C-alpha cells in the first residue's frame, strides 16, 4: 500500500479543525507513518475561514499543491467550495452539509442542495454528511470534528485505522468527553460505511 496521502481540511474557526489535524497527525505517527502539517491558514477566531494541510508519508513540504489532495475534509459547505483548488478527479470530498451563515454579510447563502448537486456533477467521490446533526445526537455539536474523523476512517484508501484515530482522540481530549466522542466517531463511520 502506498502510504503517501494528502488531506486538506477546511472550515470556520471554532469547529475543531486544529484539534482534528493534531489527532490525525498523532494517529499517523502512532502507526509509524511520517507526517507533516502546515501552519494554520486563515482567521482562527470563531467564524473566520480556517484550513490546514496534512501530508502522510515521506514528504519534505507540508503544502499540498493544487489538485494534489487525496481527501478534502470540510466542516462547512461554502468552505468546501473554497477548497476545490486542492482537489482532482480522484479526490474524496467529505463535507458537513450544515451551513454556518456569516452574520457579517448581506450576500445570500447558496442552497446546500445546489452545492451538493454541483459537486456530484463535477467530481466522482462526493460524500456529504449531516455531521452537525450526528454530533448533536452523540451529545454535543462540539463533537462535529469527531463525526467527520469517523467518516474519513470509513474510506478504504484512508491510511489510518479507526482504532489509531480513537487512541489519538483519547490522548488529546479529556476523559469526561471520551464516551461522547466515541459515539461521534462511530456515527460518522457508519454514515459512510452504511
GROMACS .gro file of C-alpha atoms in nm:
model
  194
    1UNK     CA    1   0.000   0.000   0.000
    2UNK     CA    2   0.124   0.347  -0.086
    3UNK     CA    3   0.116   0.539   0.240
    4UNK     CA    4   0.157   0.877   0.073
    5UNK     CA    5  -0.164   1.064   0.142
    6UNK     CA    6  -0.258   1.435   0.139
    7UNK     CA    7  -0.552   1.573   0.338
    8UNK     CA    8  -0.680   1.929   0.305
    9UNK     CA    9  -0.902   2.025   0.599
   10UNK     CA   10  -1.114   2.340   0.595
   11UNK     CA   11  -1.397   2.507   0.781
   12UNK     CA   12  -1.450   2.803   1.008
   13UNK     CA   13  -1.289   2.899   1.335
   14UNK     CA   14  -1.434   2.723   1.639
   15UNK     CA   15  -1.523   2.396   1.463
   16UNK     CA   16  -1.227   2.196   1.590
   17UNK     CA   17  -1.019   2.192   1.273
   18UNK     CA   18  -0.688   2.239   1.452
   19UNK     CA   19  -0.766   1.961   1.701
   20UNK     CA   20  -0.871   1.734   1.414
   21UNK     CA   21  -0.538   1.793   1.241
   22UNK     CA   22  -0.350   1.721   1.563
   23UNK     CA   23  -0.537   1.393   1.614
   24UNK     CA   24  -0.477   1.281   1.254
   25UNK     CA   25  -0.108   1.367   1.287
   26UNK     CA   26  -0.071   1.176   1.613
   27UNK     CA   27  -0.263   0.875   1.476
   28UNK     CA   28  -0.028   0.868   1.176
   29UNK     CA   29   0.281   0.876   1.399
   30UNK     CA   30   0.133   0.602   1.619
   31UNK     CA   31   0.104   0.387   1.306
   32UNK     CA   32   0.472   0.451   1.227
   33UNK     CA   33   0.398   0.690   0.940
   34UNK     CA   34   0.578   1.017   0.873
   35UNK     CA   35   0.350   1.319   0.880
   36UNK     CA   36   0.394   1.690   0.811
   37UNK     CA   37   0.133   1.955   0.880
   38UNK     CA   38   0.112   2.309   0.753
   39UNK     CA   39   0.065   2.605   0.974
   40UNK     CA   40  -0.294   2.706   1.015
   41UNK     CA   41  -0.415   2.934   0.737
   42UNK     CA   42  -0.687   3.188   0.795
   43UNK     CA   43  -0.860   3.352   1.088
   44UNK     CA   44  -0.871   3.114   1.380
   45UNK     CA   45  -1.120   3.323   1.573
   46UNK     CA   46  -1.473   3.188   1.571
   47UNK     CA   47  -1.635   3.235   1.232
   48UNK     CA   48  -1.331   3.302   1.012
   49UNK     CA   49  -1.213   3.065   0.738
   50UNK     CA   50  -0.952   2.815   0.859
   51UNK     CA   51  -0.758   2.545   0.673
   52UNK     CA   52  -0.479   2.301   0.747
   53UNK     CA   53  -0.284   2.070   0.522
   54UNK     CA   54  -0.151   1.730   0.626
   55UNK     CA   55   0.075   1.502   0.426
   56UNK     CA   56   0.129   1.145   0.541
   57UNK     CA   57   0.437   0.968   0.406
   58UNK     CA   58   0.786   1.081   0.313
   59UNK     CA   59   0.716   1.441   0.219
   60UNK     CA   60   0.954   1.735   0.261
   61UNK     CA   61   0.696   2.014   0.236
   62UNK     CA   62   0.367   2.042   0.420
   63UNK     CA   63   0.192   2.243   0.148
   64UNK     CA   64  -0.038   2.045  -0.081
   65UNK     CA   65  -0.005   2.161  -0.443
   66UNK     CA   66  -0.325   2.248  -0.629
   67UNK     CA   67  -0.514   1.940  -0.749
   68UNK     CA   68  -0.299   1.707  -0.535
   69UNK     CA   69  -0.519   1.631  -0.230
   70UNK     CA   70  -0.632   1.273  -0.178
   71UNK     CA   71  -0.903   1.398   0.054
   72UNK     CA   72  -1.083   1.726   0.112
   73UNK     CA   73  -1.238   1.719   0.458
   74UNK     CA   74  -1.465   2.019   0.501
   75UNK     CA   75  -1.661   2.126   0.805
   76UNK     CA   76  -1.888   2.368   0.616
   77UNK     CA   77  -2.047   2.372   0.264
   78UNK     CA   78  -1.913   2.705   0.133
   79UNK     CA   79  -1.567   2.624   0.273
   80UNK     CA   80  -1.585   2.307   0.061
   81UNK     CA   81  -1.614   2.527  -0.248
   82UNK     CA   82  -1.320   2.739  -0.130
   83UNK     CA   83  -1.107   2.425  -0.103
   84UNK     CA   84  -1.177   2.292  -0.452
   85UNK     CA   85  -0.847   2.418  -0.597
   86UNK     CA   86  -0.678   2.137  -0.398
   87UNK     CA   87  -0.884   1.853  -0.549
   88UNK     CA   88  -0.867   1.643  -0.864
   89UNK     CA   89  -1.098   1.386  -1.023
   90UNK     CA   90  -0.995   1.113  -0.776
   91UNK     CA   91  -1.009   1.321  -0.455
   92UNK     CA   92  -1.257   1.209  -0.189
   93UNK     CA   93  -1.467   1.509  -0.085
   94UNK     CA   94  -1.617   1.456   0.262
   95UNK     CA   95  -1.811   1.755   0.390
   96UNK     CA   96  -2.056   1.861   0.656
   97UNK     CA   97  -2.381   1.978   0.494
   98UNK     CA   98  -2.479   2.209   0.781
   99UNK     CA   99  -2.409   2.572   0.685
  100UNK     CA  100  -2.267   2.841   0.909
  101UNK     CA  101  -2.410   3.161   0.768
  102UNK     CA  102  -2.188   3.460   0.847
  103UNK     CA  103  -2.362   3.747   1.020
  104UNK     CA  104  -2.118   3.994   0.865
  105UNK     CA  105  -2.251   3.970   0.510
  106UNK     CA  106  -2.571   4.058   0.329
  107UNK     CA  107  -2.500   3.812   0.046
  108UNK     CA  108  -2.742   3.525   0.008
  109UNK     CA  109  -2.604   3.189   0.122
  110UNK     CA  110  -2.621   2.933  -0.162
  111UNK     CA  111  -2.854   2.636  -0.125
  112UNK     CA  112  -2.672   2.335   0.021
  113UNK     CA  113  -2.866   2.111  -0.218
  114UNK     CA  114  -2.731   2.310  -0.514
  115UNK     CA  115  -2.376   2.287  -0.375
  116UNK     CA  116  -2.413   1.909  -0.339
  117UNK     CA  117  -2.565   1.874  -0.686
  118UNK     CA  118  -2.285   2.077  -0.847
  119UNK     CA  119  -2.015   1.883  -0.662
  120UNK     CA  120  -2.165   1.549  -0.766
  121UNK     CA  121  -2.187   1.665  -1.129
  122UNK     CA  122  -1.817   1.757  -1.133
  123UNK     CA  123  -1.646   1.506  -0.903
  124UNK     CA  124  -1.665   1.127  -0.867
  125UNK     CA  125  -1.621   1.085  -0.492
  126UNK     CA  126  -1.855   1.326  -0.311
  127UNK     CA  127  -1.962   1.221   0.038
  128UNK     CA  128  -2.196   1.474   0.204
  129UNK     CA  129  -2.274   1.409   0.570
  130UNK     CA  130  -2.500   1.593   0.814
  131UNK     CA  131  -2.222   1.593   1.068
  132UNK     CA  132  -2.378   1.862   1.283
  133UNK     CA  133  -2.694   1.655   1.336
  134UNK     CA  134  -2.489   1.344   1.417
  135UNK     CA  135  -2.274   1.543   1.660
  136UNK     CA  136  -2.582   1.673   1.843
  137UNK     CA  137  -2.718   1.317   1.858
  138UNK     CA  138  -2.385   1.198   2.003
  139UNK     CA  139  -2.413   1.456   2.282
  140UNK     CA  140  -2.283   1.792   2.162
  141UNK     CA  141  -2.232   1.994   1.844
  142UNK     CA  142  -1.872   2.025   1.966
  143UNK     CA  143  -1.814   1.661   1.863
  144UNK     CA  144  -1.859   1.752   1.494
  145UNK     CA  145  -1.488   1.705   1.429
  146UNK     CA  146  -1.504   1.352   1.569
  147UNK     CA  147  -1.806   1.269   1.349
  148UNK     CA  148  -1.608   1.382   1.044
  149UNK     CA  149  -1.297   1.193   1.159
  150UNK     CA  150  -1.508   0.878   1.190
  151UNK     CA  151  -1.640   0.937   0.840
  152UNK     CA  152  -1.294   0.962   0.682
  153UNK     CA  153  -1.174   0.644   0.854
  154UNK     CA  154  -1.454   0.459   0.672
  155UNK     CA  155  -1.281   0.527   0.339
  156UNK     CA  156  -1.082   0.221   0.228
  157UNK     CA  157  -0.793   0.435   0.098
  158UNK     CA  158  -0.758   0.645   0.413
  159UNK     CA  159  -0.423   0.532   0.559
  160UNK     CA  160  -0.522   0.549   0.927
  161UNK     CA  161  -0.730   0.297   1.115
  162UNK     CA  162  -1.033   0.395   1.317
  163UNK     CA  163  -0.858   0.242   1.620
  164UNK     CA  164  -0.549   0.463   1.586
  165UNK     CA  165  -0.773   0.769   1.547
  166UNK     CA  166  -0.964   0.670   1.863
  167UNK     CA  167  -0.637   0.625   2.056
  168UNK     CA  168  -0.517   0.969   1.944
  169UNK     CA  169  -0.855   1.122   2.034
  170UNK     CA  170  -0.832   0.977   2.386
  171UNK     CA  171  -0.480   1.116   2.421
  172UNK     CA  172  -0.588   1.467   2.314
  173UNK     CA  173  -0.929   1.511   2.480
  174UNK     CA  174  -1.035   1.500   2.844
  175UNK     CA  175  -1.162   1.160   2.965
  176UNK     CA  176  -1.505   1.302   3.051
  177UNK     CA  177  -1.561   1.361   2.677
  178UNK     CA  178  -1.440   1.020   2.557
  179UNK     CA  179  -1.776   0.843   2.558
  180UNK     CA  180  -1.947   1.120   2.359
  181UNK     CA  181  -1.660   1.138   2.111
  182UNK     CA  182  -1.656   0.760   2.066
  183UNK     CA  183  -2.026   0.780   1.975
  184UNK     CA  184  -1.949   1.065   1.735
  185UNK     CA  185  -1.666   0.874   1.563
  186UNK     CA  186  -1.883   0.564   1.528
  187UNK     CA  187  -2.181   0.757   1.388
  188UNK     CA  188  -1.958   0.926   1.128
  189UNK     CA  189  -1.802   0.594   1.038
  190UNK     CA  190  -2.141   0.424   0.996
  191UNK     CA  191  -2.280   0.714   0.791
  192UNK     CA  192  -2.017   0.643   0.523
  193UNK     CA  193  -1.989   0.265   0.556
  194UNK     CA  194  -2.368   0.232   0.560
   0.00000   0.00000   0.00000
